[in-house]
Short mmCIF file of C-alpha atoms in Angstrom, two decimals:
data_model
loop_
_atom_site.label_atom_id
_atom_site.label_comp_id
_atom_site.label_asym_id
_atom_site.label_seq_id
_atom_site.Cartn_x
_atom_site.Cartn_y
_atom_site.Cartn_z
CA UNK A 24 0.00 0.00 0.00
CA UNK A 25 1.31 3.43 -0.97
CA UNK A 26 1.91 6.03 1.75
CA UNK A 27 -0.71 8.28 0.11
CA UNK A 28 -3.32 5.54 0.59
CA UNK A 29 -2.62 5.51 4.30
CA UNK A 30 -3.37 9.25 4.55
CA UNK A 31 -6.45 10.05 6.56
CA UNK A 32 -7.50 12.72 4.05
CA UNK A 33 -8.55 11.76 0.51
CA UNK A 34 -8.20 13.90 -2.64
CA UNK A 35 -11.33 16.00 -3.36
CA UNK A 36 -12.61 15.36 0.17
CA UNK A 37 -14.27 18.41 1.77
CA UNK A 38 -14.01 19.09 5.48
CA UNK A 39 -14.27 21.92 8.04
CA UNK A 40 -11.01 23.55 9.14
CA UNK A 41 -10.02 26.21 11.67
CA UNK A 42 -6.98 28.20 10.53
CA UNK A 43 -4.36 28.46 13.28
CA UNK A 44 -1.57 30.49 11.69
CA UNK A 45 0.02 31.85 8.52
CA UNK A 46 2.56 29.59 6.80
CA UNK A 47 5.89 30.66 5.32
CA UNK A 48 4.34 31.07 1.85
CA UNK A 49 1.42 33.15 3.12
CA UNK A 50 -1.09 30.30 3.18
CA UNK A 51 -3.43 29.53 6.07
CA UNK A 52 -2.42 26.53 8.17
CA UNK A 53 -4.87 24.26 9.97
CA UNK A 54 -5.08 20.67 11.25
CA UNK A 55 -7.61 17.97 10.28
CA UNK A 56 -7.34 14.44 11.72
CA UNK A 57 -3.93 15.46 13.08
CA UNK A 58 -2.68 16.22 9.59
CA UNK A 59 -1.43 19.66 8.57
CA UNK A 60 -3.44 21.37 5.82
CA UNK A 61 -2.18 24.40 3.83
CA UNK A 62 -4.91 26.65 2.42
CA UNK A 63 -3.94 29.67 0.23
CA UNK A 64 -6.12 32.70 0.93
CA UNK A 65 -7.25 31.58 4.41
CA UNK A 66 -6.47 33.69 7.48
CA UNK A 67 -5.75 32.78 11.13
CA UNK A 68 -8.96 32.50 13.19
CA UNK A 69 -11.14 31.72 10.18
CA UNK A 70 -13.42 28.71 10.05
CA UNK A 71 -13.52 27.42 6.48
CA UNK A 72 -14.77 24.49 4.45
CA UNK A 73 -11.83 23.12 2.47
CA UNK A 74 -11.48 20.79 -0.49
CA UNK A 75 -8.33 18.64 -0.55
CA UNK A 76 -6.51 19.45 -3.82
CA UNK A 77 -3.31 17.43 -3.31
CA UNK A 78 -2.71 14.88 -0.57
CA UNK A 79 0.93 14.27 0.39
CA UNK A 80 2.22 11.78 3.01
CA UNK A 81 2.89 14.51 5.57
CA UNK A 82 0.56 17.35 4.56
CA UNK A 83 -2.41 18.29 2.39
CA UNK A 84 -2.91 21.23 0.05
CA UNK A 85 -6.46 22.54 0.12
CA UNK A 86 -8.60 25.28 -1.36
CA UNK A 87 -11.38 27.30 0.22
CA UNK A 88 -14.89 26.19 -0.73
CA UNK A 89 -16.64 28.41 1.80
CA UNK A 90 -15.73 30.79 4.64
CA UNK A 91 -18.02 30.11 7.61
CA UNK A 92 -16.37 32.55 9.98
CA UNK A 93 -14.43 35.46 8.50
CA UNK A 94 -11.36 37.07 10.09
CA UNK A 95 -11.70 40.71 11.15
CA UNK A 96 -8.39 41.21 9.33
CA UNK A 97 -9.73 40.09 5.95
CA UNK A 98 -9.89 42.79 3.29
CA UNK A 99 -10.75 42.96 -0.43
CA UNK A 100 -7.63 42.64 -2.64
CA UNK A 101 -7.45 45.70 -4.94
CA UNK A 102 -5.55 43.85 -7.72
CA UNK A 103 -7.67 42.49 -10.60
CA UNK A 104 -5.42 39.45 -11.19
CA UNK A 105 -4.53 38.73 -7.52
CA UNK A 106 -6.17 35.28 -7.50
CA UNK A 107 -4.34 34.20 -10.68
CA UNK A 108 -0.94 35.86 -10.52
CA UNK A 109 0.72 34.53 -7.38
CA UNK A 110 3.19 37.43 -7.19
CA UNK A 111 1.48 38.67 -4.00
CA UNK A 112 0.10 36.36 -1.31
CA UNK A 113 -1.33 38.67 1.38
CA UNK A 114 -3.42 41.35 -0.33
CA UNK A 115 -6.50 39.83 1.36
CA UNK A 116 -5.02 40.69 4.80
CA UNK A 117 -4.98 44.16 6.41
CA UNK A 118 -1.51 45.68 6.41
CA UNK A 119 -1.14 45.94 10.20
CA UNK A 120 -1.96 42.23 10.44
CA UNK A 121 0.56 41.43 7.67
CA UNK A 122 3.29 42.95 9.86
CA UNK A 123 2.22 40.83 12.85
CA UNK A 124 2.06 37.70 10.64
CA UNK A 125 5.60 38.27 9.32
CA UNK A 126 7.04 38.42 12.83
CA UNK A 127 5.14 35.20 13.56
CA UNK A 128 6.61 33.51 10.45
CA UNK A 129 10.08 34.31 11.82
CA UNK A 130 9.18 32.79 15.20
CA UNK A 131 7.82 29.62 13.53
CA UNK A 132 11.09 29.16 11.60
CA UNK A 133 13.17 29.58 14.76
CA UNK A 134 10.97 27.08 16.62
CA UNK A 135 11.35 24.57 13.82
CA UNK A 136 15.06 24.81 13.01
CA UNK A 137 16.79 25.93 16.23
CA UNK A 138 16.94 24.79 19.84
CA UNK A 139 16.92 28.36 21.15
CA UNK A 140 14.30 29.19 23.79
CA UNK A 141 12.11 31.59 21.79
CA UNK A 142 10.76 33.38 24.87
CA UNK A 143 14.33 34.47 25.73
CA UNK A 144 14.85 36.12 22.32
CA UNK A 145 14.37 39.80 21.51
CA UNK A 146 12.27 39.53 18.31
CA UNK A 147 11.10 43.04 17.54
CA UNK A 148 7.90 44.25 15.83
CA UNK A 149 8.29 44.45 12.02
CA UNK A 150 9.12 47.87 10.56
CA UNK A 151 6.46 48.60 7.92
CA UNK A 152 5.62 51.24 5.31
CA UNK A 153 3.20 54.14 5.54
CA UNK A 154 2.12 53.53 1.92
CA UNK A 155 2.56 49.79 1.20
CA UNK A 156 1.86 49.99 -2.57
CA UNK A 157 3.75 51.03 -5.76
CA UNK A 158 7.13 50.41 -4.12
CA UNK A 159 9.07 48.01 -6.41
CA UNK A 160 11.82 49.67 -8.48
CA UNK A 161 12.24 46.75 -10.89
CA UNK A 162 9.84 44.77 -13.07
CA UNK A 163 10.90 41.38 -14.45
CA UNK A 164 8.06 40.10 -16.62
CA UNK A 165 8.07 37.06 -18.87
CA UNK A 166 6.85 37.76 -22.39
CA UNK A 167 4.41 35.57 -24.30
CA UNK A 168 1.66 35.59 -26.93
CA UNK A 169 -2.05 35.27 -26.31
CA UNK A 170 -4.58 35.40 -29.15
CA UNK A 171 -1.90 36.94 -31.37
CA UNK A 172 -1.12 39.72 -28.88
CA UNK A 173 2.13 40.24 -26.95
CA UNK A 174 1.53 39.86 -23.21
CA UNK A 175 3.88 40.23 -20.24
CA UNK A 176 3.52 39.11 -16.66
CA UNK A 177 4.18 36.25 -14.27
CA UNK A 178 3.43 32.55 -14.38
CA UNK A 179 0.30 31.55 -12.47
CA UNK A 180 0.79 29.73 -9.16
CA UNK A 181 1.88 26.10 -9.62
CA UNK A 182 1.58 26.30 -13.40
CA UNK A 183 3.23 27.56 -16.55
CA UNK A 184 0.29 29.66 -17.64
CA UNK A 185 1.47 33.22 -18.22
CA UNK A 186 -0.81 35.82 -16.61
CA UNK A 187 -0.82 39.20 -18.37
CA UNK A 188 -0.34 41.99 -15.80
CA UNK A 189 -1.07 45.35 -17.46
CA UNK A 190 -0.90 47.34 -14.22
CA UNK A 191 0.98 45.90 -11.23
CA UNK A 192 0.05 47.87 -8.10
CA UNK A 193 3.17 46.95 -6.12
CA UNK A 194 5.46 48.42 -8.81
CA UNK A 195 6.48 52.02 -9.38
CA UNK A 196 3.92 53.41 -11.90
CA UNK A 197 6.68 54.34 -14.38
CA UNK A 198 7.57 50.64 -14.74
CA UNK A 199 4.01 49.80 -15.81
CA UNK A 200 4.01 52.68 -18.31
CA UNK A 201 7.37 51.70 -19.85
CA UNK A 202 6.49 48.00 -20.03
CA UNK A 203 3.18 48.80 -21.74
CA UNK A 204 5.02 50.75 -24.49
CA UNK A 205 7.75 48.11 -24.93
CA UNK A 206 5.06 45.41 -25.33
CA UNK A 207 3.38 47.57 -27.97
CA UNK A 208 6.68 48.08 -29.82
CA UNK A 209 7.29 44.31 -29.90
CA UNK A 210 3.75 43.90 -31.21
CA UNK A 211 4.02 46.67 -33.82
CA UNK A 212 7.24 45.26 -35.29
CA UNK A 213 5.99 41.66 -35.07
CA UNK A 214 9.05 40.61 -33.06
CA UNK A 215 9.54 36.90 -32.47
CA UNK A 216 8.44 35.95 -28.92
CA UNK A 217 9.95 32.97 -27.11
CA UNK A 218 7.69 29.94 -26.64
CA UNK A 219 8.82 27.95 -23.63
CA UNK A 220 7.03 24.73 -24.63
CA UNK A 221 8.50 24.69 -28.14
CA UNK A 222 11.82 26.25 -26.99
CA UNK A 223 11.63 28.56 -30.02
CA UNK A 224 11.49 32.30 -30.55
CA UNK A 225 13.54 35.32 -29.51
CA UNK A 226 12.30 37.64 -26.72
CA UNK A 227 11.92 35.92 -23.33
CA UNK A 228 11.74 38.66 -20.73
CA UNK A 229 11.54 42.44 -20.43
CA UNK A 230 13.20 43.93 -17.34
CA UNK A 231 12.55 47.57 -16.45
CA UNK A 232 14.39 49.26 -13.59
CA UNK A 233 14.06 52.80 -12.26
CA UNK A 234 16.34 54.85 -10.04
CA UNK A 235 13.52 56.19 -7.86
CA UNK A 236 15.50 59.18 -6.56
CA UNK A 237 17.19 60.01 -9.90
CA UNK A 238 14.40 59.15 -12.35
CA UNK A 239 16.85 57.11 -14.46
CA UNK A 240 15.11 54.25 -16.32
CA UNK A 241 16.75 51.19 -17.84
CA UNK A 242 15.12 48.66 -20.20
CA UNK A 243 16.70 45.22 -20.62
CA UNK A 244 15.35 42.91 -23.33
CA UNK A 245 16.36 39.30 -22.67
CA UNK A 246 16.44 36.92 -25.64
CA UNK A 247 16.96 33.18 -26.08
CA UNK A 248 18.94 33.87 -29.27
CA UNK A 249 22.17 35.79 -29.90
CA UNK A 250 20.58 38.52 -32.01
CA UNK A 251 17.63 40.74 -31.04
CA UNK A 252 15.51 40.93 -34.21
CA UNK A 253 15.20 44.48 -35.64
CA UNK A 254 17.27 45.79 -32.73
CA UNK A 255 17.94 49.19 -34.36
CA UNK A 256 14.22 49.74 -34.99
CA UNK A 257 13.29 48.64 -31.45
CA UNK A 258 15.96 50.89 -29.93
CA UNK A 259 14.90 53.92 -31.99
CA UNK A 260 11.24 53.37 -31.18
CA UNK A 261 11.89 53.05 -27.42
CA UNK A 262 13.89 56.31 -27.55
CA UNK A 263 11.10 58.01 -29.53
CA UNK A 264 8.15 56.84 -27.42
CA UNK A 265 9.97 56.80 -24.08
CA UNK A 266 12.54 59.65 -24.12
CA UNK A 267 13.02 59.31 -20.34
CA UNK A 268 14.55 55.81 -20.79
CA UNK A 269 18.25 56.42 -20.27
CA UNK A 270 19.73 52.95 -20.86
CA UNK A 271 18.68 50.16 -23.26
CA UNK A 272 20.42 46.78 -22.95
CA UNK A 273 20.14 43.46 -24.80
CA UNK A 274 20.86 40.43 -22.59
CA UNK A 275 21.34 36.94 -24.05
CA UNK A 276 20.11 33.91 -22.09
CA UNK A 277 19.85 30.80 -24.31
CA UNK A 278 19.51 28.38 -21.37
CA UNK A 279 16.25 26.80 -20.22
CA UNK A 280 16.51 28.06 -16.66
CA UNK A 281 14.55 29.97 -14.02
CA UNK A 282 17.35 32.58 -13.99
CA UNK A 283 16.30 35.76 -15.80
CA UNK A 284 19.68 36.91 -17.09
CA UNK A 285 22.33 35.24 -19.20
CA UNK A 286 25.98 36.14 -18.81
CA UNK A 287 26.30 38.35 -21.90
CA UNK A 288 24.85 41.89 -22.03
CA UNK A 289 25.11 44.19 -25.07
CA UNK A 290 24.38 47.95 -24.69
CA UNK A 291 21.98 49.20 -27.39
CA UNK A 292 21.69 52.85 -26.33
CA UNK A 293 22.84 55.07 -23.49
CA UNK A 294 25.12 54.09 -20.59
CA UNK A 295 25.47 50.49 -19.39
CA UNK A 296 24.32 51.52 -15.91
CA UNK A 297 21.84 53.89 -14.31
CA UNK A 298 22.19 55.78 -11.04
CA UNK A 299 20.18 55.55 -7.84
CA UNK A 300 20.42 57.65 -4.68
CA UNK A 301 19.78 56.46 -1.14
CA UNK A 302 20.20 59.16 1.46
CA UNK A 303 23.27 61.14 0.39
CA UNK A 304 24.82 58.18 -1.44
CA UNK A 305 24.76 57.54 -5.18
CA UNK A 306 24.90 54.01 -6.55
CA UNK A 307 25.77 52.83 -10.06
CA UNK A 308 23.53 49.95 -11.17
CA UNK A 309 24.29 47.82 -14.20
CA UNK A 310 21.66 45.46 -15.61
CA UNK A 311 22.66 42.35 -13.63
CA UNK A 312 23.77 44.11 -10.43
CA UNK A 313 21.73 43.30 -7.34
CA UNK A 314 19.98 46.20 -5.64
CA UNK A 315 17.15 46.07 -3.12
CA UNK A 316 13.72 46.38 -4.77
CA UNK A 317 12.11 48.76 -2.26
CA UNK A 318 14.23 51.93 -1.87
CA UNK A 319 12.18 53.44 0.98
CA UNK A 320 12.48 50.31 3.11
CA UNK A 321 16.08 49.71 2.01
CA UNK A 322 17.16 52.88 3.84
CA UNK A 323 15.41 51.60 7.00
CA UNK A 324 16.98 48.15 6.57
CA UNK A 325 20.48 49.55 6.12
CA UNK A 326 20.04 51.84 9.12
CA UNK A 327 19.24 48.70 11.13
CA UNK A 328 22.46 47.09 9.82
CA UNK A 329 24.34 50.23 10.87
CA UNK A 330 22.88 50.01 14.40
CA UNK A 331 23.73 46.32 14.64
CA UNK A 332 27.32 46.83 13.42
CA UNK A 333 27.98 49.37 16.24
CA UNK A 334 30.93 50.93 14.44
CA UNK A 335 33.23 53.36 16.26
CA UNK A 336 35.64 54.19 13.41
CA UNK A 337 38.26 51.57 14.20
CA UNK A 338 36.58 48.38 12.95
CA UNK A 339 37.53 46.29 9.94
CA UNK A 340 34.30 45.21 8.21
CA UNK A 341 33.56 42.50 5.65
CA UNK A 342 30.47 42.89 3.46
CA UNK A 343 29.92 39.37 2.07
CA UNK A 344 27.57 38.86 -0.90
CA UNK A 345 28.19 42.60 -1.38
CA UNK A 346 26.45 43.15 -4.75
CA UNK A 347 27.17 46.71 -5.84
CA UNK A 348 28.44 47.56 -2.35
CA UNK A 349 25.22 49.07 -1.03
CA UNK A 350 25.32 47.83 2.59
CA UNK A 351 29.03 48.27 3.20
CA UNK A 352 29.05 51.76 1.72
CA UNK A 353 25.95 52.77 3.72
CA UNK A 354 27.78 52.06 6.97
CA UNK A 355 31.30 52.64 5.61
CA UNK A 356 31.97 56.05 7.18
CA UNK A 357 32.00 54.42 10.62
CA UNK A 358 34.57 51.76 9.67
CA UNK A 359 38.36 51.78 9.43
CA UNK A 360 38.07 49.73 6.23
CA UNK A 361 35.40 47.90 4.27
CA UNK A 362 36.14 44.78 2.26
CA UNK A 363 33.58 42.97 0.13
CA UNK A 364 33.19 40.21 -2.42
CA UNK A 365 30.67 38.97 -4.95
CA UNK A 366 30.70 36.36 -7.71
CA UNK A 367 29.26 38.73 -10.35
CA UNK A 368 32.10 40.80 -11.92
CA UNK A 369 29.75 43.66 -12.99
CA UNK A 370 28.62 44.06 -9.37
CA UNK A 371 32.21 44.39 -8.18
CA UNK A 372 32.92 46.96 -10.92
CA UNK A 373 29.88 48.94 -9.69
CA UNK A 374 30.97 48.57 -6.04
CA UNK A 375 34.44 49.94 -6.78
CA UNK A 376 32.97 52.91 -8.65
CA UNK A 377 30.47 53.55 -5.85
CA UNK A 378 33.22 53.46 -3.18
CA UNK A 379 35.38 55.85 -5.23
CA UNK A 380 32.49 58.29 -5.68
CA UNK A 381 31.73 58.22 -1.94
CA UNK A 382 35.45 58.49 -1.01
CA UNK A 383 35.12 55.46 1.28
CA UNK A 384 38.16 53.24 1.87
CA UNK A 385 37.03 49.90 0.47
CA UNK A 386 38.46 46.82 -1.25
CA UNK A 387 36.15 44.80 -3.49
CA UNK A 388 37.08 41.48 -5.07
CA UNK A 389 35.38 39.02 -7.43
CA UNK A 390 34.87 35.68 -5.70
CA UNK A 391 33.36 34.12 -2.58
CA UNK A 392 33.76 34.98 1.10
CA UNK A 393 35.10 31.49 1.81
CA UNK A 394 37.81 32.19 -0.78
CA UNK A 395 38.78 35.70 0.35
CA UNK A 396 38.35 35.61 4.16
CA UNK A 397 41.06 32.95 4.74
CA UNK A 398 43.38 34.73 2.27
CA UNK A 399 42.97 38.04 4.12
CA UNK A 400 43.40 36.34 7.49
CA UNK A 401 46.60 34.70 6.26
CA UNK A 402 47.84 38.15 5.19
CA UNK A 403 47.18 39.45 8.73
CA UNK A 404 43.84 41.19 8.13
CA UNK A 405 41.10 40.03 10.50
CA UNK A 406 37.58 41.53 10.41
CA UNK A 407 35.86 42.75 13.58
CA UNK A 408 32.43 42.69 11.92
CA UNK A 409 31.12 40.43 9.15
CA UNK A 410 27.87 41.38 7.40
CA UNK A 411 26.08 38.88 5.19
CA UNK A 412 23.09 39.40 2.91
CA UNK A 413 22.83 35.98 1.23
CA UNK A 414 20.31 34.75 -1.36
CA UNK A 415 17.18 32.84 -0.26
CA UNK A 416 19.21 29.63 0.00
CA UNK A 417 21.08 31.16 2.96
CA UNK A 418 24.79 31.23 3.67
CA UNK A 419 27.05 28.80 1.88
CA UNK A 420 28.25 26.06 4.26
CA UNK A 421 31.87 26.96 3.48
CA UNK A 422 31.16 30.56 4.50
CA UNK A 423 29.68 29.47 7.85
CA UNK A 424 32.70 27.22 8.45
CA UNK A 425 35.00 30.12 7.58
CA UNK A 426 33.17 32.49 9.97
CA UNK A 427 33.57 29.92 12.79
CA UNK A 428 37.33 29.94 12.14
CA UNK A 429 37.72 33.70 11.68
CA UNK A 430 35.46 34.49 14.69
CA UNK A 431 34.56 38.17 14.10
CA UNK A 432 33.24 39.92 17.23
CA UNK A 433 29.95 40.73 15.55
CA UNK A 434 28.09 38.90 12.80
CA UNK A 435 25.23 40.84 11.20
CA UNK A 436 22.88 38.63 9.19
CA UNK A 437 20.52 40.30 6.71
CA UNK A 438 18.04 37.60 5.72
CA UNK A 439 15.26 37.30 3.15
CA UNK A 440 14.27 33.77 4.20
CA UNK A 441 13.36 32.93 7.83
CA UNK A 442 13.94 29.18 7.32
CA UNK A 443 17.52 29.47 6.08
CA UNK A 444 18.21 32.22 8.65
CA UNK A 445 17.09 29.86 11.44
CA UNK A 446 19.17 26.96 10.08
CA UNK A 447 22.28 29.17 9.80
CA UNK A 448 21.74 30.71 13.27
CA UNK A 449 21.45 27.18 14.68
CA UNK A 450 24.89 26.37 13.27
CA UNK A 451 26.44 29.53 14.72
CA UNK A 452 24.66 29.41 18.11
CA UNK A 453 27.45 27.46 19.82
CA UNK A 454 29.88 30.32 19.20
CA UNK A 455 27.49 33.26 18.92
CA UNK A 456 24.73 34.77 21.05
CA UNK A 457 21.58 36.06 19.31
CA UNK A 458 21.25 39.63 20.61
CA UNK A 459 18.06 40.46 18.69
CA UNK A 460 16.17 40.04 15.42
CA UNK A 461 14.58 43.05 13.69
CA UNK A 462 12.09 42.22 10.91
CA UNK A 463 11.75 44.82 8.14
CA UNK A 464 8.87 44.59 5.65
CA UNK A 465 10.59 44.97 2.29
CA UNK A 466 7.73 43.44 0.28
CA UNK A 467 4.28 44.48 1.51
CA UNK A 468 1.38 42.32 0.23
CA UNK A 469 3.71 39.29 -0.09
CA UNK A 470 4.77 36.59 2.38
CA UNK A 471 8.46 37.59 2.14
CA UNK A 472 10.09 38.36 5.47
CA UNK A 473 13.35 40.33 5.62
CA UNK A 474 15.21 40.76 8.89
CA UNK A 475 18.44 41.93 10.51
CA UNK A 476 19.94 39.68 13.20
CA UNK A 477 22.81 40.69 15.45
CA UNK A 478 25.02 37.84 16.67
CA UNK A 479 27.88 38.53 19.08
CA UNK A 480 30.81 36.26 19.83
CA UNK A 481 30.32 34.54 23.20
CA UNK A 482 32.88 35.52 25.82
CA UNK A 483 33.56 38.89 24.18
#
């Protein structure tokens, strides 16, 4: 007998469920016959009738058939494609409750992956936004064809159906306007559009980024083929219809991958990078360089990093996974020296230019922290503070092992994934004390939870 057959819940079965909490992906979580059930769109405290969609050995995925008792925190999502798109998960929840839920998601991850007594931890209320809409400074929409028309948007949840999103209300309005015109240009010139199923066609993705403080706009057209068809015509037409677009780039990504960008970028018009300002700092951003997507909250996040680093002017600081140097340079005036590393060469080029422009003493190298930290230590340079801002997969194991050897006094962990944060903290908890965790809401209306954790070396 298969494990699925032993499950107490059957596929398509309907049953009553009380939602206990919000899960890490923004879904409601309840228990039926001692089995965990995940229900997208359900809120804590609600009593719902659920239909089992997929039954797994250890959990069930369900969908709401009826809400018997509604949460006081339920609200009407303002987005017309919210139910289809999947880009946002919490538009049906009031914003104040979203902030509470995100702190709770952090606590759940710590309970699951660490042995730390949660009631002894200082887990602070999440720092939110006054206006939690129209905040994203970058749009990365897949391009497709529907009824002969060029569409752009995101793939529907758990499927490869492309949902056209003409007006995304969590993006800066200028991004929607630019994308609309670029779609029309591709349509007008009958440009070949990539078909994922057939693995044929040219244009895969259109990426639009804006420097919110500078007004600089960059358009990147990503193709599956080496040549962008009618590239001169497309470039001229973008310049004509969208004179405020400063930089136009062609990126080539022939691989069948979830990664947006390929390794080769070709400038079509204007500079290869645009500028953004945060506070009194200017940052150079090339097409592939990482930069936080919510500038208003980024300043708050980096201020939290600055507080956690507790710099007095004499510290040596390492900014691992440094991207274009944003975090290190934000706090750099308080350090004796900043050193950073990243595997993307363009990011390091941007970081060096940014440090030069800000007159901050900094060394940036292409490579990994586990490569550079031991080399610097061997040369007699030991950091007092290490800051990490890793991808969703968390810190590389080699980096954690290196940190345990190097033993900086303070380790500041900027996380975008509570689960990997908790797992990494668990590894470091023998050597380091968790001083506090400060959640910062970088992505309102979504289940993403960003946070800053301060770890201090025990015995210091």
